[in-house]
PDB file of C-alpha atoms in Angstrom:
ATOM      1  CA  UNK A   1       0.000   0.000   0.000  1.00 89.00           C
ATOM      2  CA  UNK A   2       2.884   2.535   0.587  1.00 89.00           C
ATOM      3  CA  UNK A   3       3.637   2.253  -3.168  1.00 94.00           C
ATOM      4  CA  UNK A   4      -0.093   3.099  -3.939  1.00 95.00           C
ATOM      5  CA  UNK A   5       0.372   6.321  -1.586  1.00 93.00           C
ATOM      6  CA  UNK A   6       3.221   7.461  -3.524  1.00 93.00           C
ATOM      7  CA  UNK A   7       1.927   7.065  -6.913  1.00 95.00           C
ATOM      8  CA  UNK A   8      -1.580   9.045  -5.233  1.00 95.00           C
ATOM      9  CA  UNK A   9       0.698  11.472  -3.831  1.00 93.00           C
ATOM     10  CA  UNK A  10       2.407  12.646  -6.813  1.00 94.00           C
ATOM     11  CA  UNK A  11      -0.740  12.401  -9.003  1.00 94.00           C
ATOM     12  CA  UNK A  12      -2.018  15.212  -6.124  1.00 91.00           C
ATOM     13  CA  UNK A  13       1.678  16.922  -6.406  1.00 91.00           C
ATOM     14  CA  UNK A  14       1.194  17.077 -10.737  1.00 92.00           C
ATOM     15  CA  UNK A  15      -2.337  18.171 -10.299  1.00 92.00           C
ATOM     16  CA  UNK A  16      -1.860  20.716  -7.248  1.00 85.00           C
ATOM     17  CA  UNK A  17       1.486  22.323  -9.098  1.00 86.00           C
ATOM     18  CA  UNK A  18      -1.173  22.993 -11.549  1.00 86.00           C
ATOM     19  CA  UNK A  19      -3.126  25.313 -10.006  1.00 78.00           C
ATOM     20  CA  UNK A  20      -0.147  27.600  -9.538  1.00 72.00           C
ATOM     21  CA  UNK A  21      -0.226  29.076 -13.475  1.00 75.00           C
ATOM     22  CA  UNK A  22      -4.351  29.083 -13.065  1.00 76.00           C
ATOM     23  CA  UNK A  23      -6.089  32.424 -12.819  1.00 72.00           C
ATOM     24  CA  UNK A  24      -9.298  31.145 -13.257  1.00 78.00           C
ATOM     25  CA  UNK A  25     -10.954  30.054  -9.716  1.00 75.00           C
ATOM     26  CA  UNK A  26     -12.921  27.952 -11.262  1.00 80.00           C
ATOM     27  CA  UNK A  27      -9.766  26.034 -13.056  1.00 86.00           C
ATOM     28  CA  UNK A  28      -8.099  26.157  -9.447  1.00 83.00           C
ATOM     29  CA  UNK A  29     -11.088  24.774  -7.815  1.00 84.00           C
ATOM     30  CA  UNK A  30     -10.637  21.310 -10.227  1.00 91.00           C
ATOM     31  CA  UNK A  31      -7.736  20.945 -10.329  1.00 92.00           C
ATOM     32  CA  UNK A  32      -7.877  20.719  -5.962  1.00 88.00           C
ATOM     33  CA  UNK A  33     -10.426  18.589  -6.270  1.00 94.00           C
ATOM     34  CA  UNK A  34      -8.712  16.044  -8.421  1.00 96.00           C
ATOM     35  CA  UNK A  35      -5.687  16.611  -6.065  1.00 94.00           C
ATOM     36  CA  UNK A  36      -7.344  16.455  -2.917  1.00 93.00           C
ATOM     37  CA  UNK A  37      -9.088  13.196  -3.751  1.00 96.00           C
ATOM     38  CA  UNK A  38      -5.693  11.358  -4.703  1.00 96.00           C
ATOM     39  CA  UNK A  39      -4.125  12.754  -1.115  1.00 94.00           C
ATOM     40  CA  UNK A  40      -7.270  11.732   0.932  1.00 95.00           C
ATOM     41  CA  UNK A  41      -6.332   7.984  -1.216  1.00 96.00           C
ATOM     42  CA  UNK A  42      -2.288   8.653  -0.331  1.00 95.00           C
ATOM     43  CA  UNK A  43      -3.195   9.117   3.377  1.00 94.00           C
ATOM     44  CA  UNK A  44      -5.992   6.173   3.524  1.00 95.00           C
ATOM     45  CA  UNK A  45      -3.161   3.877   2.243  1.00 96.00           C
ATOM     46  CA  UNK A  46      -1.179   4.691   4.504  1.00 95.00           C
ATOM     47  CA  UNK A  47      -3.923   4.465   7.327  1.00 93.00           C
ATOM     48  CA  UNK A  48      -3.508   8.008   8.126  1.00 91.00           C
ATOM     49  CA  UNK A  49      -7.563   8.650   9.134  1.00 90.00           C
ATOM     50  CA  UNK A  50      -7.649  12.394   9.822  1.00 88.00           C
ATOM     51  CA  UNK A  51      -5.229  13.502   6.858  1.00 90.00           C
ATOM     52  CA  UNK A  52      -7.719  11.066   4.704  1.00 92.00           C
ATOM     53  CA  UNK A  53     -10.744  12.816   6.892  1.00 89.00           C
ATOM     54  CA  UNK A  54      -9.624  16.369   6.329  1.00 89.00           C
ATOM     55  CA  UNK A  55      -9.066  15.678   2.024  1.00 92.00           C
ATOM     56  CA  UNK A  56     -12.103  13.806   1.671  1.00 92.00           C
ATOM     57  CA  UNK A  57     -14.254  17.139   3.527  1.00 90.00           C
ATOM     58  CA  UNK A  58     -11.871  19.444   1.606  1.00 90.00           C
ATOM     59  CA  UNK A  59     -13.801  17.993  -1.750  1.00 93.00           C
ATOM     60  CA  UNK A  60     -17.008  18.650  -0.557  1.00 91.00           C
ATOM     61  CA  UNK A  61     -16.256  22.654   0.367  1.00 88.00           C
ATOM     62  CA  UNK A  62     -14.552  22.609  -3.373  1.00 89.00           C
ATOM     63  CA  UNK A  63     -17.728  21.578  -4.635  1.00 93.00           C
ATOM     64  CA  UNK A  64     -19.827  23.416  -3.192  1.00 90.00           C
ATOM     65  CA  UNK A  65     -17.880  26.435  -3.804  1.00 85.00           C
ATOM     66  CA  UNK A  66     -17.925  25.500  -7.678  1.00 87.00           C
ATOM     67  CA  UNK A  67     -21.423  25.339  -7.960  1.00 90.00           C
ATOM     68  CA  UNK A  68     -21.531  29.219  -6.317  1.00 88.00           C
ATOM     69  CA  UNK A  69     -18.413  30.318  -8.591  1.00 83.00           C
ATOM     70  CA  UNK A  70     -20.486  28.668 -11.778  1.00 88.00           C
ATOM     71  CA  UNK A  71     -23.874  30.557 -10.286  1.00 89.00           C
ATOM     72  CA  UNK A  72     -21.559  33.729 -10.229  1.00 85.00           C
ATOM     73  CA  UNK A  73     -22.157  34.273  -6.911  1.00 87.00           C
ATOM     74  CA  UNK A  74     -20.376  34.723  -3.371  1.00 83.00           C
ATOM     75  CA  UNK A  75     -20.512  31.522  -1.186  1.00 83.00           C
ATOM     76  CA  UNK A  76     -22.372  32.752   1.966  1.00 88.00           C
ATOM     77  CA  UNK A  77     -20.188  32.630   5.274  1.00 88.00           C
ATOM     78  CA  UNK A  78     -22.735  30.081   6.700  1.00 91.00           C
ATOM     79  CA  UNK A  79     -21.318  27.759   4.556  1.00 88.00           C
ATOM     80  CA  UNK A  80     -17.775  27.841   5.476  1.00 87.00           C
ATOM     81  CA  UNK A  81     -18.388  27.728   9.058  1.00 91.00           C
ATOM     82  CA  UNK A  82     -20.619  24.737   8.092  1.00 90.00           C
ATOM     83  CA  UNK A  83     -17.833  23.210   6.485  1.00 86.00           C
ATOM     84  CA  UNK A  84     -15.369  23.910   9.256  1.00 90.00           C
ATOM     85  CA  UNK A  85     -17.826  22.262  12.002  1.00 92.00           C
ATOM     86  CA  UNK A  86     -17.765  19.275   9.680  1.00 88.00           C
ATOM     87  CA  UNK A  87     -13.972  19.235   9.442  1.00 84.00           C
ATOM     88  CA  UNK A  88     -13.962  19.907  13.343  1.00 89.00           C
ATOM     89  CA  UNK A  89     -16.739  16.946  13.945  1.00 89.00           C
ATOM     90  CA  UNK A  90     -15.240  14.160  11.607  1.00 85.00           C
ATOM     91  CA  UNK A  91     -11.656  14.642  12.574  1.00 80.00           C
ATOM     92  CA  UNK A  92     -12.644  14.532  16.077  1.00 84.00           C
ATOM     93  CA  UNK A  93     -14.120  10.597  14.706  1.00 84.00           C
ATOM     94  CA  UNK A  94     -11.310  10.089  13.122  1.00 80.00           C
ATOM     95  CA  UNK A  95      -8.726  11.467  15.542  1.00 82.00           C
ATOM     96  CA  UNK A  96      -6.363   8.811  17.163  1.00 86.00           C
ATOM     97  CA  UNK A  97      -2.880  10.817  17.789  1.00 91.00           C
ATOM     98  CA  UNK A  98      -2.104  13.756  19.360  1.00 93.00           C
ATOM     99  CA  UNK A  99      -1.084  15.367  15.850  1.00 93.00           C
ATOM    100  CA  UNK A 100      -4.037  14.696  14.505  1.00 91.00           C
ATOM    101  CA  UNK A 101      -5.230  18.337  15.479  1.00 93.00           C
ATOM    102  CA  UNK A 102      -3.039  19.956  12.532  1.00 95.00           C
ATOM    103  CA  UNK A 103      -5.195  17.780  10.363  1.00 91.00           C
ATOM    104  CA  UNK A 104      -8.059  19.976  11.472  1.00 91.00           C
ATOM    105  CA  UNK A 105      -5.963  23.273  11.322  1.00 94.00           C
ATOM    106  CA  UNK A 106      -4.988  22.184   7.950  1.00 93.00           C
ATOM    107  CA  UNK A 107      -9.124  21.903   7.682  1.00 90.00           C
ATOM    108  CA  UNK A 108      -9.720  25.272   9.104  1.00 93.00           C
ATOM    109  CA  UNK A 109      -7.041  26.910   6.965  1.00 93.00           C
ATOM    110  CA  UNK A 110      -8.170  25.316   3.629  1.00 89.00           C
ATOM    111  CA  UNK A 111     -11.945  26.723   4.163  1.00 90.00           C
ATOM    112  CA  UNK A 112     -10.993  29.891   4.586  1.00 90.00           C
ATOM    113  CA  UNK A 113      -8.581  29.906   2.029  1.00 87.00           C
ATOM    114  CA  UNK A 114     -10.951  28.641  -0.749  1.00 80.00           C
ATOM    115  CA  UNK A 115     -13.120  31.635   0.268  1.00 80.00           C
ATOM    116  CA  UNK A 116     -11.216  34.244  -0.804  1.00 80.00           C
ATOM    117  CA  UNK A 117     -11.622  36.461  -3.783  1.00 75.00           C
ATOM    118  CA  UNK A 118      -8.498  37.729  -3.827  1.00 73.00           C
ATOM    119  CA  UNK A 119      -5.873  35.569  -4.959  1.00 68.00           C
ATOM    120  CA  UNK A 120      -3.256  37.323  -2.801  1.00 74.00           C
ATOM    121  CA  UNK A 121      -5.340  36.017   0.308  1.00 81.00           C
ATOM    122  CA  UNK A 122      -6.228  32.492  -0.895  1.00 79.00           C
ATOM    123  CA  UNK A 123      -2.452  31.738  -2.107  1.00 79.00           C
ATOM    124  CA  UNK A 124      -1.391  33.398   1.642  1.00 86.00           C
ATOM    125  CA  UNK A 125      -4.107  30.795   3.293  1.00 89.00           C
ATOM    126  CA  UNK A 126      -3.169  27.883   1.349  1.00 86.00           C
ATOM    127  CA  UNK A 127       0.545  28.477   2.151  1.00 91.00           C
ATOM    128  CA  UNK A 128      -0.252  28.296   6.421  1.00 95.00           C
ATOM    129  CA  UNK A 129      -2.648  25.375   5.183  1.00 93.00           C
ATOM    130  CA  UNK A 130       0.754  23.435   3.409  1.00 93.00           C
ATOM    131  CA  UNK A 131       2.418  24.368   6.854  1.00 96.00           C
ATOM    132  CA  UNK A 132       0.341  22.688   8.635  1.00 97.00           C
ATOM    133  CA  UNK A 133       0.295  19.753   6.519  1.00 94.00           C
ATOM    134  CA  UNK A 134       4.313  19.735   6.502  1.00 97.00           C
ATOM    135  CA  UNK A 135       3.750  20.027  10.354  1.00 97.00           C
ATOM    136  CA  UNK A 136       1.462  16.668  10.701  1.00 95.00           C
ATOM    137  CA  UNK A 137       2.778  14.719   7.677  1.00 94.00           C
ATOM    138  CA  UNK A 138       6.469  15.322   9.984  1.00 97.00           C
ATOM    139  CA  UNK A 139       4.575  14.214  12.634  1.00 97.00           C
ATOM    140  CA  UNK A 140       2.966  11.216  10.993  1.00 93.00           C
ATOM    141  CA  UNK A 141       5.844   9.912   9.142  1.00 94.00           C
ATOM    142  CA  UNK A 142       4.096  10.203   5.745  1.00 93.00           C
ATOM    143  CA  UNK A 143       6.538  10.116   3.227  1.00 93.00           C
ATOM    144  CA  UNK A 144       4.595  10.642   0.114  1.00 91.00           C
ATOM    145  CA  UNK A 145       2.354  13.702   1.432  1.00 93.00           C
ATOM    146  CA  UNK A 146       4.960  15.209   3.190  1.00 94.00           C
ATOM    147  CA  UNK A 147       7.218  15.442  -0.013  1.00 93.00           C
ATOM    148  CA  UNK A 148       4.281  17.166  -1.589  1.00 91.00           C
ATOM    149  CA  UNK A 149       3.466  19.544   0.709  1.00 92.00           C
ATOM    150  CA  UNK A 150       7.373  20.482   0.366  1.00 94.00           C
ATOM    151  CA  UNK A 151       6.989  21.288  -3.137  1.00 93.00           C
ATOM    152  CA  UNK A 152       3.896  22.875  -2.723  1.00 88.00           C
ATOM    153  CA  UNK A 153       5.603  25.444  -0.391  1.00 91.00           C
ATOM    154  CA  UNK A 154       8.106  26.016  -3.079  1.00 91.00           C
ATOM    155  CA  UNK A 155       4.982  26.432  -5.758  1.00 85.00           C
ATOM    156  CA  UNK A 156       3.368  28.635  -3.210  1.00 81.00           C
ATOM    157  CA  UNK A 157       6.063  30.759  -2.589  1.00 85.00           C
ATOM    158  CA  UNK A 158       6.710  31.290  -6.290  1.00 83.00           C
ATOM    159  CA  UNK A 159       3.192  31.838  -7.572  1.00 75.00           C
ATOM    160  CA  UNK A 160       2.915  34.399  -4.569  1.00 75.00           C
ATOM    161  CA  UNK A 161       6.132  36.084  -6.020  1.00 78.00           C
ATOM    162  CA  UNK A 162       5.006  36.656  -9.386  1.00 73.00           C
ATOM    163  CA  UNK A 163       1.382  37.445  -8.780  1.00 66.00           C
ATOM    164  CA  UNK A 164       1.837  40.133  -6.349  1.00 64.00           C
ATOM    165  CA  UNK A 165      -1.486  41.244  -5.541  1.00 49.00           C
ATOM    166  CA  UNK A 166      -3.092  39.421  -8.367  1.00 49.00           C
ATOM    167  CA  UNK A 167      -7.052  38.808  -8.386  1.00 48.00           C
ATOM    168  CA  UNK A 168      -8.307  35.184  -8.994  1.00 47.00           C
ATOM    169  CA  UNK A 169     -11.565  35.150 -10.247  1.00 47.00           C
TER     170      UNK A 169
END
């Protein structure tokens, strides 16, 4: 199963590097869903529950937010703090190490990164959110994810560099 996690993990890695030349939210938003599903598969192999927990949750807010970016319209607050109560609830199921909590921090960070406008704001959220991941994928000893989230930092850092104050919409 480890092999399986690796070849999930970089399928997320390809597909989440990809979302660093997209402009288009709704291009971003795909591309993390197809990413997030293939890490919530890297961490189940690996029988890391919360990191699977927190991915699989993460794809439901990314829909949901598609369907109100397709409508045009602003994803009401309600549903964030929905989605973070879910990611709070089902991690707390899942949750069997101490560490576990960054999985929910990583949870928190991703909702509130995915509703921003501004892409200055969600790239700044999603870089916390890959510290936090770096943080418990340290403290879980998973390879595969935690070589991802390192290049994802990288990605971060650079797509934060040359957008500047850039607007993703």
């Amino acid at each position: 199963m480890l092999i399986l996690s690796y070849i999930m993990s970089a399928g997320g890695l390809l597909t989440d590097i990809s979302t660093a030349v997209c402009v288009d939210m709704r291009k971003i938003l795909a591309l993390q869903l197809a990413s997030n599903l293939m890490m919530a598969a890297s961490y189940a192999c690996i029988s890391r529950w919360s990191g699977a927990m927190t991915s699989t949750v993460a794809c439901g807010l990314i829909v949901i937010n598609f369907y109100y970016r397709l409508k045009k319209k602003e994803i009401p607050i309600w549903i964030i703090w929905i989605n973070i109560a879910v990611f709070i609830a089902l991690n707390l199921f899942a949750f069997s190490r101490w560490y576990d909590i960054f999985a929910i921090a990583a949870g928190i960070m991703f909702a509130l990164g995915i509703a921003q406008k501004n892409g200055k704001y969600y790239r700044k959220c999603i870089f916390v959110n890959i510290v936090i991941w770096i943080t418990y994928n340290i403290l879980a000893k998973a390879t595969g994810p935690l070589i991802v989230q390192s290049v994802l930092a990288v990605v971060n850092i650079m797509a934060q560099r040359r957008d500047g104050i850039q607007e993703i919409g």
